[in-house]
Short mmCIF file of C-alpha atoms and ligand atoms in Angstrom, two decimals:
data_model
loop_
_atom_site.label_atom_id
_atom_site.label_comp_id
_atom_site.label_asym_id
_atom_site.label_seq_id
_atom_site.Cartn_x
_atom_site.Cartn_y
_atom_site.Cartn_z
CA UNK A 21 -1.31 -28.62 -25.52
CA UNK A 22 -1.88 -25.24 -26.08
CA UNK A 23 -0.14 -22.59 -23.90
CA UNK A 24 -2.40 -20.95 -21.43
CA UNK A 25 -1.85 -17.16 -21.51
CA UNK A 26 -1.09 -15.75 -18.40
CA UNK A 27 -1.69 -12.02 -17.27
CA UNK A 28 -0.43 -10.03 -14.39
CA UNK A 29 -2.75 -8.20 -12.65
CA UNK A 30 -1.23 -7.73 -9.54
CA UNK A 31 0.96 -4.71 -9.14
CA UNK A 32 -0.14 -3.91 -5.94
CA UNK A 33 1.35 -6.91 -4.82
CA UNK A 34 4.98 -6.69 -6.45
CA UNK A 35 5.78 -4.88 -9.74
CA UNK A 36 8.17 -5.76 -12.80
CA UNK A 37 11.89 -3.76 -12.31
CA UNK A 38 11.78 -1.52 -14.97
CA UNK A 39 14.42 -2.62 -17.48
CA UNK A 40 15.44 1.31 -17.12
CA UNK A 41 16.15 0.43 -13.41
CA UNK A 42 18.11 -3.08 -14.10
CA UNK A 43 20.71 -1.25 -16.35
CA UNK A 44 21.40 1.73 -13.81
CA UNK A 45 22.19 -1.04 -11.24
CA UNK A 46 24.24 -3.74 -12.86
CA UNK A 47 27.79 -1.81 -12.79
CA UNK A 48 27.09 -1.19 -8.91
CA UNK A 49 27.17 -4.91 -9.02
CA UNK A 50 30.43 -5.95 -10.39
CA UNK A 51 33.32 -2.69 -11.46
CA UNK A 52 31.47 -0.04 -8.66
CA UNK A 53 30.97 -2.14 -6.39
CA UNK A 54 32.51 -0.10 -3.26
CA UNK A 55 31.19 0.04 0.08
CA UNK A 56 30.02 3.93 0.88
CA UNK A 57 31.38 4.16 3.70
CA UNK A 58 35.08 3.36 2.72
CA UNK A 59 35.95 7.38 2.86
CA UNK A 60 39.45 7.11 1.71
CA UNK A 61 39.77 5.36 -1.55
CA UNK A 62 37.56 5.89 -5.22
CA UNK A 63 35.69 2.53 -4.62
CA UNK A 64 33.89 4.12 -1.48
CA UNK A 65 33.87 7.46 -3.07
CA UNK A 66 31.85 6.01 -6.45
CA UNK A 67 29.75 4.55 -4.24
CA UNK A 68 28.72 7.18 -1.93
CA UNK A 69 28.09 9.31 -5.04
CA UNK A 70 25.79 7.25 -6.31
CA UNK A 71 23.95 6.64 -3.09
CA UNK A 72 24.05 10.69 -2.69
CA UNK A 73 22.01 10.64 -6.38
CA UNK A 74 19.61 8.28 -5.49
CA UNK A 75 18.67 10.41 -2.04
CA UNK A 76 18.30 13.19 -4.48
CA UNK A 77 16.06 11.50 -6.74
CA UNK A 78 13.76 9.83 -4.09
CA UNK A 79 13.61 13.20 -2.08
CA UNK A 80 12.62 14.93 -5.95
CA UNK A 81 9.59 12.54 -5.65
CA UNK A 82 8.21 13.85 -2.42
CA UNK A 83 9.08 17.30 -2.36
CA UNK A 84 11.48 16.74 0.41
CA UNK A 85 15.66 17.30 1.16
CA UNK A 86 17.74 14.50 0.52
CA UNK A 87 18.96 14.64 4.21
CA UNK A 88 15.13 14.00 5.14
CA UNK A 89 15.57 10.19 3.23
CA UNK A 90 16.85 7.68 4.98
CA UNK A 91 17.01 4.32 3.16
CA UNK A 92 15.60 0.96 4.92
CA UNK A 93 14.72 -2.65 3.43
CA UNK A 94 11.24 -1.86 2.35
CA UNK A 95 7.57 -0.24 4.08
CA UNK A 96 7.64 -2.72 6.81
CA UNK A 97 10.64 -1.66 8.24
CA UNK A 98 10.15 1.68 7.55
CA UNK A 99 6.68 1.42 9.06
CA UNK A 100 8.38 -0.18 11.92
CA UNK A 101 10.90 2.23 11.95
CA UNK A 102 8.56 5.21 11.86
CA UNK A 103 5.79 3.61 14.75
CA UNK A 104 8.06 1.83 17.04
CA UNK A 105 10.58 4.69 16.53
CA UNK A 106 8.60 7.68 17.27
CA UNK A 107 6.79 6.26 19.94
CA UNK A 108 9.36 5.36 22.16
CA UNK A 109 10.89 8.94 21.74
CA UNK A 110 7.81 11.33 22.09
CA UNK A 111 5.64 9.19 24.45
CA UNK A 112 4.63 10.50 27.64
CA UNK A 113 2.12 9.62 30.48
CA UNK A 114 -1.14 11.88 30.90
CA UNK A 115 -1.42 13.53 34.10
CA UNK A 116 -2.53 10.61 36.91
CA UNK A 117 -1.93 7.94 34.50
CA UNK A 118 0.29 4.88 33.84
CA UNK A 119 -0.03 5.03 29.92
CA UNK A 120 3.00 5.81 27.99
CA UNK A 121 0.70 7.90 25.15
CA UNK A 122 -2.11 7.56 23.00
CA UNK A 123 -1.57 6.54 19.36
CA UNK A 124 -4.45 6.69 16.49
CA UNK A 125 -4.16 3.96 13.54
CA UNK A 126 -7.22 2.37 11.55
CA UNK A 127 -8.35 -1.14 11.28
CA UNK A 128 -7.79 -1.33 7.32
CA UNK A 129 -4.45 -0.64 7.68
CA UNK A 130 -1.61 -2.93 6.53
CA UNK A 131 -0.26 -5.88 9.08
CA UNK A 132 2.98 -3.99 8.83
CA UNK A 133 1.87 -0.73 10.36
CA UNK A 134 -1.48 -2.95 12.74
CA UNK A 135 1.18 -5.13 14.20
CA UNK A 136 3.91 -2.55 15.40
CA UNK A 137 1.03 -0.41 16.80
CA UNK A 138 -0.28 -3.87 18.36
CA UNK A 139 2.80 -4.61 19.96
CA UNK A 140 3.19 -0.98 20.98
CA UNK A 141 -0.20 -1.29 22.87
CA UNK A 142 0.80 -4.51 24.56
CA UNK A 143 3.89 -2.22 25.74
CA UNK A 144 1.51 0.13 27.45
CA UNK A 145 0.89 2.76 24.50
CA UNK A 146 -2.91 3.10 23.91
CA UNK A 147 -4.01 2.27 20.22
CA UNK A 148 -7.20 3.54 18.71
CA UNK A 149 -8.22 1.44 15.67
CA UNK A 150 -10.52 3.76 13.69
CA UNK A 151 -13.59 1.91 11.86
CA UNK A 152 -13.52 2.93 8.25
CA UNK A 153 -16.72 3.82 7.15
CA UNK A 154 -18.37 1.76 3.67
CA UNK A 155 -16.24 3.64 1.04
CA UNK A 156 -12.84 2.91 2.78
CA UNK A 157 -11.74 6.70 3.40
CA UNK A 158 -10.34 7.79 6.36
CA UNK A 159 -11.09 11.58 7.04
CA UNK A 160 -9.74 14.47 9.22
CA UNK A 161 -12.70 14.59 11.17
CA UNK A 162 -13.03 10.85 12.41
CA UNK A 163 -9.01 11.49 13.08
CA UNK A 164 -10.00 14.47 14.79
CA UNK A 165 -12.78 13.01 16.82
CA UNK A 166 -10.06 9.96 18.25
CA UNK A 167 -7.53 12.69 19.36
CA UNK A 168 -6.87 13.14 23.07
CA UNK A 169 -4.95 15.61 25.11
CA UNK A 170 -1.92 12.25 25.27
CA UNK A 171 -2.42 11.61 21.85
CA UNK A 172 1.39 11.75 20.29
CA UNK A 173 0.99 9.96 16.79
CA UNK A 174 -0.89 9.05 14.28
CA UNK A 175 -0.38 6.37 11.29
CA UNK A 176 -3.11 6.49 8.47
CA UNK A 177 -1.96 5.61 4.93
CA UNK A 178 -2.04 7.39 2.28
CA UNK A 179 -3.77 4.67 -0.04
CA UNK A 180 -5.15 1.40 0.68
CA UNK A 181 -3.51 -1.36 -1.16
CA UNK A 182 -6.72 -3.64 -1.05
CA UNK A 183 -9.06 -1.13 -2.20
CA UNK A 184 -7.18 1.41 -3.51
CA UNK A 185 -9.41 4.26 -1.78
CA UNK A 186 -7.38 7.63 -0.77
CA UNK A 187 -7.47 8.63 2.47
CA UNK A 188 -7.79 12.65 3.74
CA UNK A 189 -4.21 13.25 3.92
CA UNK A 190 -3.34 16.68 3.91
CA UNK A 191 -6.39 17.20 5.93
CA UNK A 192 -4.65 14.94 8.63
CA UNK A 193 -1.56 16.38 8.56
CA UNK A 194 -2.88 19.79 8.63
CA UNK A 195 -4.70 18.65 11.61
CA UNK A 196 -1.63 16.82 13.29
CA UNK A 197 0.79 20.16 12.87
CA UNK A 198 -2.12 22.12 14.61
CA UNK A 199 -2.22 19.76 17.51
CA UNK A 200 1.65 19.21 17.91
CA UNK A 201 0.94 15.38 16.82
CA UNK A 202 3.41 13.11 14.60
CA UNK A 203 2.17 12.06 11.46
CA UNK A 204 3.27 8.88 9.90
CA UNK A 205 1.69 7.89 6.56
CA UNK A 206 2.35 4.30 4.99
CA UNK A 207 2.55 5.92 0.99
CA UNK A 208 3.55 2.54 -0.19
CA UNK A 209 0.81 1.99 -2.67
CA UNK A 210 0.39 6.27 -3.38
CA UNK A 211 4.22 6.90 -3.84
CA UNK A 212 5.45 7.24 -7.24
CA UNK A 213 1.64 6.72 -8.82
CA UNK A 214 0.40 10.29 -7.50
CA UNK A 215 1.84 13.64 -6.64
CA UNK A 216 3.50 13.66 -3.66
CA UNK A 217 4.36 16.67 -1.47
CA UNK A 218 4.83 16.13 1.92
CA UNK A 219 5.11 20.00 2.82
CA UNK A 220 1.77 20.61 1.12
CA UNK A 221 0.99 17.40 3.01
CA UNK A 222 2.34 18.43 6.28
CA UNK A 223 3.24 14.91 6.89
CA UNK A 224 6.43 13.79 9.40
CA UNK A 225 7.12 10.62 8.22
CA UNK A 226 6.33 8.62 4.72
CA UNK A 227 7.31 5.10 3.94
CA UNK A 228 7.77 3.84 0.87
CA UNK A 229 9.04 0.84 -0.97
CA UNK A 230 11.09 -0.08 -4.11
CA UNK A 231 9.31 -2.83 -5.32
CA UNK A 232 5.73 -1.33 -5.28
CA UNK A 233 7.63 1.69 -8.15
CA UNK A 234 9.20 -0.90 -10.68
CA UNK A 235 12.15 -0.63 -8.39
CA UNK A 236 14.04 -3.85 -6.90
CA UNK A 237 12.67 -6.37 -3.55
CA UNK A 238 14.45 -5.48 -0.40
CA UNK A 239 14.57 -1.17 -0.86
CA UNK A 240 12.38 1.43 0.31
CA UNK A 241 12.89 4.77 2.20
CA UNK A 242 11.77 6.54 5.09
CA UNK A 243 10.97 10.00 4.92
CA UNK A 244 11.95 12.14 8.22
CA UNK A 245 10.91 15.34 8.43
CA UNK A 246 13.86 18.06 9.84
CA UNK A 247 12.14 21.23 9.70
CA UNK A 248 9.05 22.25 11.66
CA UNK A 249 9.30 19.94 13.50
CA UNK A 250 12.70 18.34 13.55
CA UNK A 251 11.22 14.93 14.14
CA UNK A 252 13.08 12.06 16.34
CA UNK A 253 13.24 8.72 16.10
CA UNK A 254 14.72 5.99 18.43
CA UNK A 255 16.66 3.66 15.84
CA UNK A 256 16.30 -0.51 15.49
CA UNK A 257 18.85 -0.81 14.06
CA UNK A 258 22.24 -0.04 16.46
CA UNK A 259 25.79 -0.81 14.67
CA UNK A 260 27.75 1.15 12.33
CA UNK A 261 25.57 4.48 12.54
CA UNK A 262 24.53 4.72 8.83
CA UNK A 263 22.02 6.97 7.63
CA UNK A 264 22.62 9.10 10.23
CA UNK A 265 22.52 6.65 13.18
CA UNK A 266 19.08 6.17 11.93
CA UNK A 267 19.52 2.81 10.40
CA UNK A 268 22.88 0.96 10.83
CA UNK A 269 24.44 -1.00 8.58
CA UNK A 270 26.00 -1.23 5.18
CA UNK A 271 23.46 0.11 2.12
CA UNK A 272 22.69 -1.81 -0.34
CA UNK A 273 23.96 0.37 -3.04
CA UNK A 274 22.40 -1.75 -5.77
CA UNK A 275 19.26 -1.56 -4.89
CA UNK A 276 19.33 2.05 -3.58
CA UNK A 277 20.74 3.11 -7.08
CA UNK A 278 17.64 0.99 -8.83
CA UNK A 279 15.06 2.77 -6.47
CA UNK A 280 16.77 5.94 -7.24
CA UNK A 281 16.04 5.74 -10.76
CA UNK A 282 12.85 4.07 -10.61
CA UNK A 283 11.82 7.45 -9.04
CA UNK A 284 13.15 9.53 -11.57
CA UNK A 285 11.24 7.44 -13.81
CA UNK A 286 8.16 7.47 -11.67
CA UNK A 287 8.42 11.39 -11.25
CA UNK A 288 9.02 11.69 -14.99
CA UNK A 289 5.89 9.48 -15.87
CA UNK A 290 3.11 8.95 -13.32
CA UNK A 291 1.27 11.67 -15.29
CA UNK A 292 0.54 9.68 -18.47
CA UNK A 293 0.95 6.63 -16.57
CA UNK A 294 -2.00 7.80 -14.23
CA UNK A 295 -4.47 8.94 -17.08
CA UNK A 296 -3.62 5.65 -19.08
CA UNK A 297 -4.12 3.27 -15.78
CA UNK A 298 -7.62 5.26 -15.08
CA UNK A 299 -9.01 4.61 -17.94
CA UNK A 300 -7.95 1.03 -18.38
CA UNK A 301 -9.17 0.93 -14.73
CA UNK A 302 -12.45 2.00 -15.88
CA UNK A 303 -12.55 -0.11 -18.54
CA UNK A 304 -12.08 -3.29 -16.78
CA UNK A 305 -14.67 -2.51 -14.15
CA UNK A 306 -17.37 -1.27 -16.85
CA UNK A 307 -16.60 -4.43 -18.76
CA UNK A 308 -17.41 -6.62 -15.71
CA UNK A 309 -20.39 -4.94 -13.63
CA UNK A 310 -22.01 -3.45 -17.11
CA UNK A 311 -22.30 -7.76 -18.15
CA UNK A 312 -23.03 -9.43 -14.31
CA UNK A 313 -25.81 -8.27 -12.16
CA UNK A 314 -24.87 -8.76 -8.16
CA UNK A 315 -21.70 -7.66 -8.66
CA UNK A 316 -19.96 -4.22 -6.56
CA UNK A 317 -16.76 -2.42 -7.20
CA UNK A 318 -15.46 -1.66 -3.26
CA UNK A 319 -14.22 1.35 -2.21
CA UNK A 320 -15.10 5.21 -2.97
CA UNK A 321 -15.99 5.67 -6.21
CA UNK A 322 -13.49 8.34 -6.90
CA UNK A 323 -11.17 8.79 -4.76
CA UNK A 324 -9.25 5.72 -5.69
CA UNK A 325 -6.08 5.08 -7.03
CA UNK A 326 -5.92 4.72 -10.60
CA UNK A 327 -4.44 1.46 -11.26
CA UNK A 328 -6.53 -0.11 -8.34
CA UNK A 329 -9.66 -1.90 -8.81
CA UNK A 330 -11.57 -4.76 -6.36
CA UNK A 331 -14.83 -6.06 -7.23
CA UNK A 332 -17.09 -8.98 -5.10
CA UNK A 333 -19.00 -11.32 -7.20
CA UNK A 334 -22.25 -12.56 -5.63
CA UNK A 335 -23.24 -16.06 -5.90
CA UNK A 336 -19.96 -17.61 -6.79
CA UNK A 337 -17.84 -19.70 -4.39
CA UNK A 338 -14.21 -17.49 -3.95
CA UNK A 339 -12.11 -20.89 -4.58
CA UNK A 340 -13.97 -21.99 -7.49
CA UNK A 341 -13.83 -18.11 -9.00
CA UNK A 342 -10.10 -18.52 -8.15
CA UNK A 343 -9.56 -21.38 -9.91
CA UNK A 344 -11.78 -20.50 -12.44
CA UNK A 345 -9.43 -17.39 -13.60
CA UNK A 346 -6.02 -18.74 -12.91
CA UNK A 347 -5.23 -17.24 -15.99
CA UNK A 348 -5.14 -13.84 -14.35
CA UNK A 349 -2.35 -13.35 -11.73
CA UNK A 350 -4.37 -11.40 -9.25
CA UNK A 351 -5.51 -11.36 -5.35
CA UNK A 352 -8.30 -12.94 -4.01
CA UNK A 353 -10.28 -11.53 -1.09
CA UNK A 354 -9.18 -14.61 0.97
CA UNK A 355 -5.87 -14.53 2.96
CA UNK A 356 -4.41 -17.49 4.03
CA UNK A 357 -3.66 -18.01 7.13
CA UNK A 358 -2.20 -21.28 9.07
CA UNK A 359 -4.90 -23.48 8.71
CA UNK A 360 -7.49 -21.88 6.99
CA UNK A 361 -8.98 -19.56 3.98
CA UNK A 362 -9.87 -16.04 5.87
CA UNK A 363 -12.00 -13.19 4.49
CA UNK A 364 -10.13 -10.19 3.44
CA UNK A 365 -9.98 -8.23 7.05
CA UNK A 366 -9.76 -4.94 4.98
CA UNK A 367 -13.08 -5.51 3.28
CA UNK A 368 -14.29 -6.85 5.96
CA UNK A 369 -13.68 -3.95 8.04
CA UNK A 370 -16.12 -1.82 4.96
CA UNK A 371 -18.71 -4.17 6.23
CA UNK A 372 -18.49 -6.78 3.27
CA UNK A 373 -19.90 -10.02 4.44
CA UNK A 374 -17.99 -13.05 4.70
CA UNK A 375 -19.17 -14.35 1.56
CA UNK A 376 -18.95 -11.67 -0.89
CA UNK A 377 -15.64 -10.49 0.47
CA UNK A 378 -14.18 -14.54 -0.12
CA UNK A 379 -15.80 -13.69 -4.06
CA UNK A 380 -13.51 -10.85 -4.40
CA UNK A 381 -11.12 -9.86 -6.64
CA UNK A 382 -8.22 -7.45 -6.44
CA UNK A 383 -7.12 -6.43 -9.69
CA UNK A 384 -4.19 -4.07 -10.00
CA UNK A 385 -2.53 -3.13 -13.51
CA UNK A 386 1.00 -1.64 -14.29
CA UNK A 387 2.73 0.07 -16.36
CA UNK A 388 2.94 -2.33 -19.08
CA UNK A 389 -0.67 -3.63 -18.85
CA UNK A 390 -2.71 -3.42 -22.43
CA UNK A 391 -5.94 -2.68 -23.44
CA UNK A 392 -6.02 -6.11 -24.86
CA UNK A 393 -4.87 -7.57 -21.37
CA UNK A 394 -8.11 -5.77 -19.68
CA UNK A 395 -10.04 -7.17 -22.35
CA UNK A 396 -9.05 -10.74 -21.69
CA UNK A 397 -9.65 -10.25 -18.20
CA UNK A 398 -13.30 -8.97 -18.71
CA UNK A 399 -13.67 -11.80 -20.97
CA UNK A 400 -12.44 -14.30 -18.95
CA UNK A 401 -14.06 -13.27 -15.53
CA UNK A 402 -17.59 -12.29 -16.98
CA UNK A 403 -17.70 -15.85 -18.68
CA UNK A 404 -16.41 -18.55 -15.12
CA UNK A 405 -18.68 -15.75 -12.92
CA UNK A 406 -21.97 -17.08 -15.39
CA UNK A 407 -20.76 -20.21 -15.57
CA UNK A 408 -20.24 -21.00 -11.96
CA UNK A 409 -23.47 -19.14 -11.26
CA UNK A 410 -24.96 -21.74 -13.62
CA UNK A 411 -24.79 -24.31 -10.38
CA UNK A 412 -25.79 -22.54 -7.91
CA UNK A 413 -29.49 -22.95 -6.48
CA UNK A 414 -29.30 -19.68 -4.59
CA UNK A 415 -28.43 -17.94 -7.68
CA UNK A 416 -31.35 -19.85 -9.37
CA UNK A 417 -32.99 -18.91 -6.15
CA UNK A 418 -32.85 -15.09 -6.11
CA UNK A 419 -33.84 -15.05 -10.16
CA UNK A 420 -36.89 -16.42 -9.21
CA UNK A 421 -37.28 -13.22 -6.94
CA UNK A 422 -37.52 -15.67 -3.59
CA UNK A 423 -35.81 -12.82 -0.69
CA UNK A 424 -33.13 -14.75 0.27
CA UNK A 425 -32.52 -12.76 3.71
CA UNK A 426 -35.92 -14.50 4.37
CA UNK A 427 -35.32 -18.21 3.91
CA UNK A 428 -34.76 -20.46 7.01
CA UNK A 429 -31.95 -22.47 6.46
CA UNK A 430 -31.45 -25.72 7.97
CA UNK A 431 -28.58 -26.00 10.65
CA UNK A 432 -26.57 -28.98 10.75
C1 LIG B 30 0.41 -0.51 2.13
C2 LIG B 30 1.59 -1.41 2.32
N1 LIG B 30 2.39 -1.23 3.37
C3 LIG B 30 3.47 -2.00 3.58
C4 LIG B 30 3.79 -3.03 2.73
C5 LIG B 30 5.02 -3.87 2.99
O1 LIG B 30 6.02 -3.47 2.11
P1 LIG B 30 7.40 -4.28 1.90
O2 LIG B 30 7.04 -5.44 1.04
O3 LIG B 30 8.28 -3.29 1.20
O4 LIG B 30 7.92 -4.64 3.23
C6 LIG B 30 2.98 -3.27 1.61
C7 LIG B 30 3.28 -4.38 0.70
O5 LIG B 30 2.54 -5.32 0.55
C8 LIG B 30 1.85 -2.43 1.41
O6 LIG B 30 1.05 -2.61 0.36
#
């Protein structure tokens, strides 16, 4: 038998550690291996030193102080952290009302910044969900058009991790600061692949995560702004008072030291990295739409993330396209739930139909993605997308120019 090749094409869902990253953390494994906050012997000491380095190096990413970084487990606590947290400090009731503040998300957001701003709402905050228009990109204006006189936060990411698409951040946060509103942005996906500045941003809080940078599982960091304005947040964490009583409990130096360095690496490289990944980008989708007819790349054209591309496929059945390219590692446009195969609610939410978005794929490349890997993948998906099209009528259907919004379908 021979040995399938296999290709990973799905950074957006996890990336590799960079080996850089592995060998900064193994001697906080075994010889360094001191608890930070043992202050009076050299175990603790080495440790809090190194902790102190990786602050600095995350903060260096964002434009931020290291006292403005407080490490967490990843973006869904930090999102948690961030939503749940500033909410419960800065609500307050409009005049005549029982509300405890108005909060402004969007529907295309991640489950781990839609659920804490769902449970927030079933706690008496109200939530507006904003409706992403076709290309994905939240702008100032719709932001500005959902604020309220109660309005006290507002959580838009900085890049989808479906679609890729870039959303008007500094615009929002200009507009937040003006109005005396927190602003959170999720920058899992944007954080170490673009420029980050969060006072050229304006923004109050940022959450990022290790694993998303060629860092380690089970790291991010929250960023907490302490100048103009100092913000607050009510902790979920209660115990030992680490990270400033922000987030008890003892850090995990390992992995703090591995995102440290993954964000000196990031800082050092997402230029070339960026400029490399765009044009691979470009390469994969010209390869596939510039071969299959009735076939869309989703999202804004440009304002996209570089490494980021997601492309339905009409006339194929999602499973079968699945199956069909197993030999790329990448996402489909079908989520599973419990008991069955969903569409993707985030292109849903563009106004994808059902269909299409079930016939999509996400494909997201790295760091150590090739030219030759991109041209596999073009290969590979141009070739099942004919083939499967091969058996299907309403393929055979619309090349014989019948309108298929026009046929009557029997119901069964
Ligand atoms: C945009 C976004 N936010 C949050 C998360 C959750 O991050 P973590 O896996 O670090 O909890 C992810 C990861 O899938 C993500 O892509």
């Amino acid at each position: 038998m021979s040995a399938t090749r296999s290709i990973y094409m799905d950074h957006a869902a996890t990336t590799p550690c960079d080996p850089r990253v592995v060998e900064a953390m193994l001697p906080y494994f075994t010889e360094k291996f001191g608890n930070p906050g043992s202050r009076n012997h050299r175990f603790g000491w080495e440790a809090e030193e190194a902790v102190d380095e990786a602050r600095e190096k995350v903060a260096a990413l964002l434009g931020a102080d290291p006292k403005e970084i407080i490490f967490t487990s990843g973006s869904t606590e930090g999102n948690n952290l961030a939503i749940k947290g500033a909410a419960s400090i800065y609500e307050r009731a409009p005049a005549g009302s029982a509300g405890r503040g108005h909060i402004i998300t969007a529907t295309h957001e991640h489950k781990a910044t839609l659920d804490p701003c769902k449970r927030l709402q079933k706690e008496g905050f109200d939530v507006t969900f904003l409706e992403p228009p076709r290309d994905g990109v939240i702008t100032a204006e719709m932001v500005r058009g959902a604020m309220r006189e109660d309005t006290i936060l507002v959580s838009i990411m900085w890049a989808n991790n479906e679609i890729g698409t870039i959303n008007e951040v500094p615009e929002i946060g200009a507009l937040c600061h003006d109005r005396g509103v927190i602003f959170h942005t999720d920058a899992t996906q944007w954080a170490g692949k673009m420029p980050t500045d969060v006072e050229e941003a304006k923004v109050d809080l940022l959450t990022l995560s290790g694993h998303k940078l060629y860092g380690p599982k089970g790291v991010g960091a929250l960023y907490v702004r302490r100048r103009k304005p100092r913000v607050r947040l009510q902790a979920m964490i209660d115990g030992g008072g680490q990270e400033r009583g922000f987030r008890s409990g003892t850090l995990n130096v390992t992995g703090i030291v591995g995102l440290g360095k993954a964000c000196e690496i990031a800082a050092a490289e997402m230029g070339a990295d960026g400029a490399r990944l765009l044009a691979l980008r470009r390469r994969l989708e010209q390869g596939v739409t510039s071969r299959l007819e009735v076939t869309q790349v989703n999202g804004h054209a440009e304002r996209r993330l570089p490494h980021i591309a997601n492309i339905s496929f009409g006339f194929v059945e999602g499973e079968s396209l699945m199956m069909a390219v197993k030999e790329i590692a990448c996402s489909s446009g079908s989520a599973c739930t419990s008991a069955s195969l969903e569409p993707s609610y985030v292109l849903k939410a563009l106004g994808v139909g059902d269909e299409l978005a079930h016939s999509s794929l996400r494909l997201s490349l790295g760091r150590w993605t090739t030219e030759a890997d991109v041209d596999f993948a073009v290969e590979k998906i141009v070739t099942s997308v004919l083939k499967l099209r091969e058996l299907s009528p309403l393929y055979d259907m619309y090349k014989e120019g019948i309108d298929l919004s026009k046929v009557e379908w029997a119901h069964h």
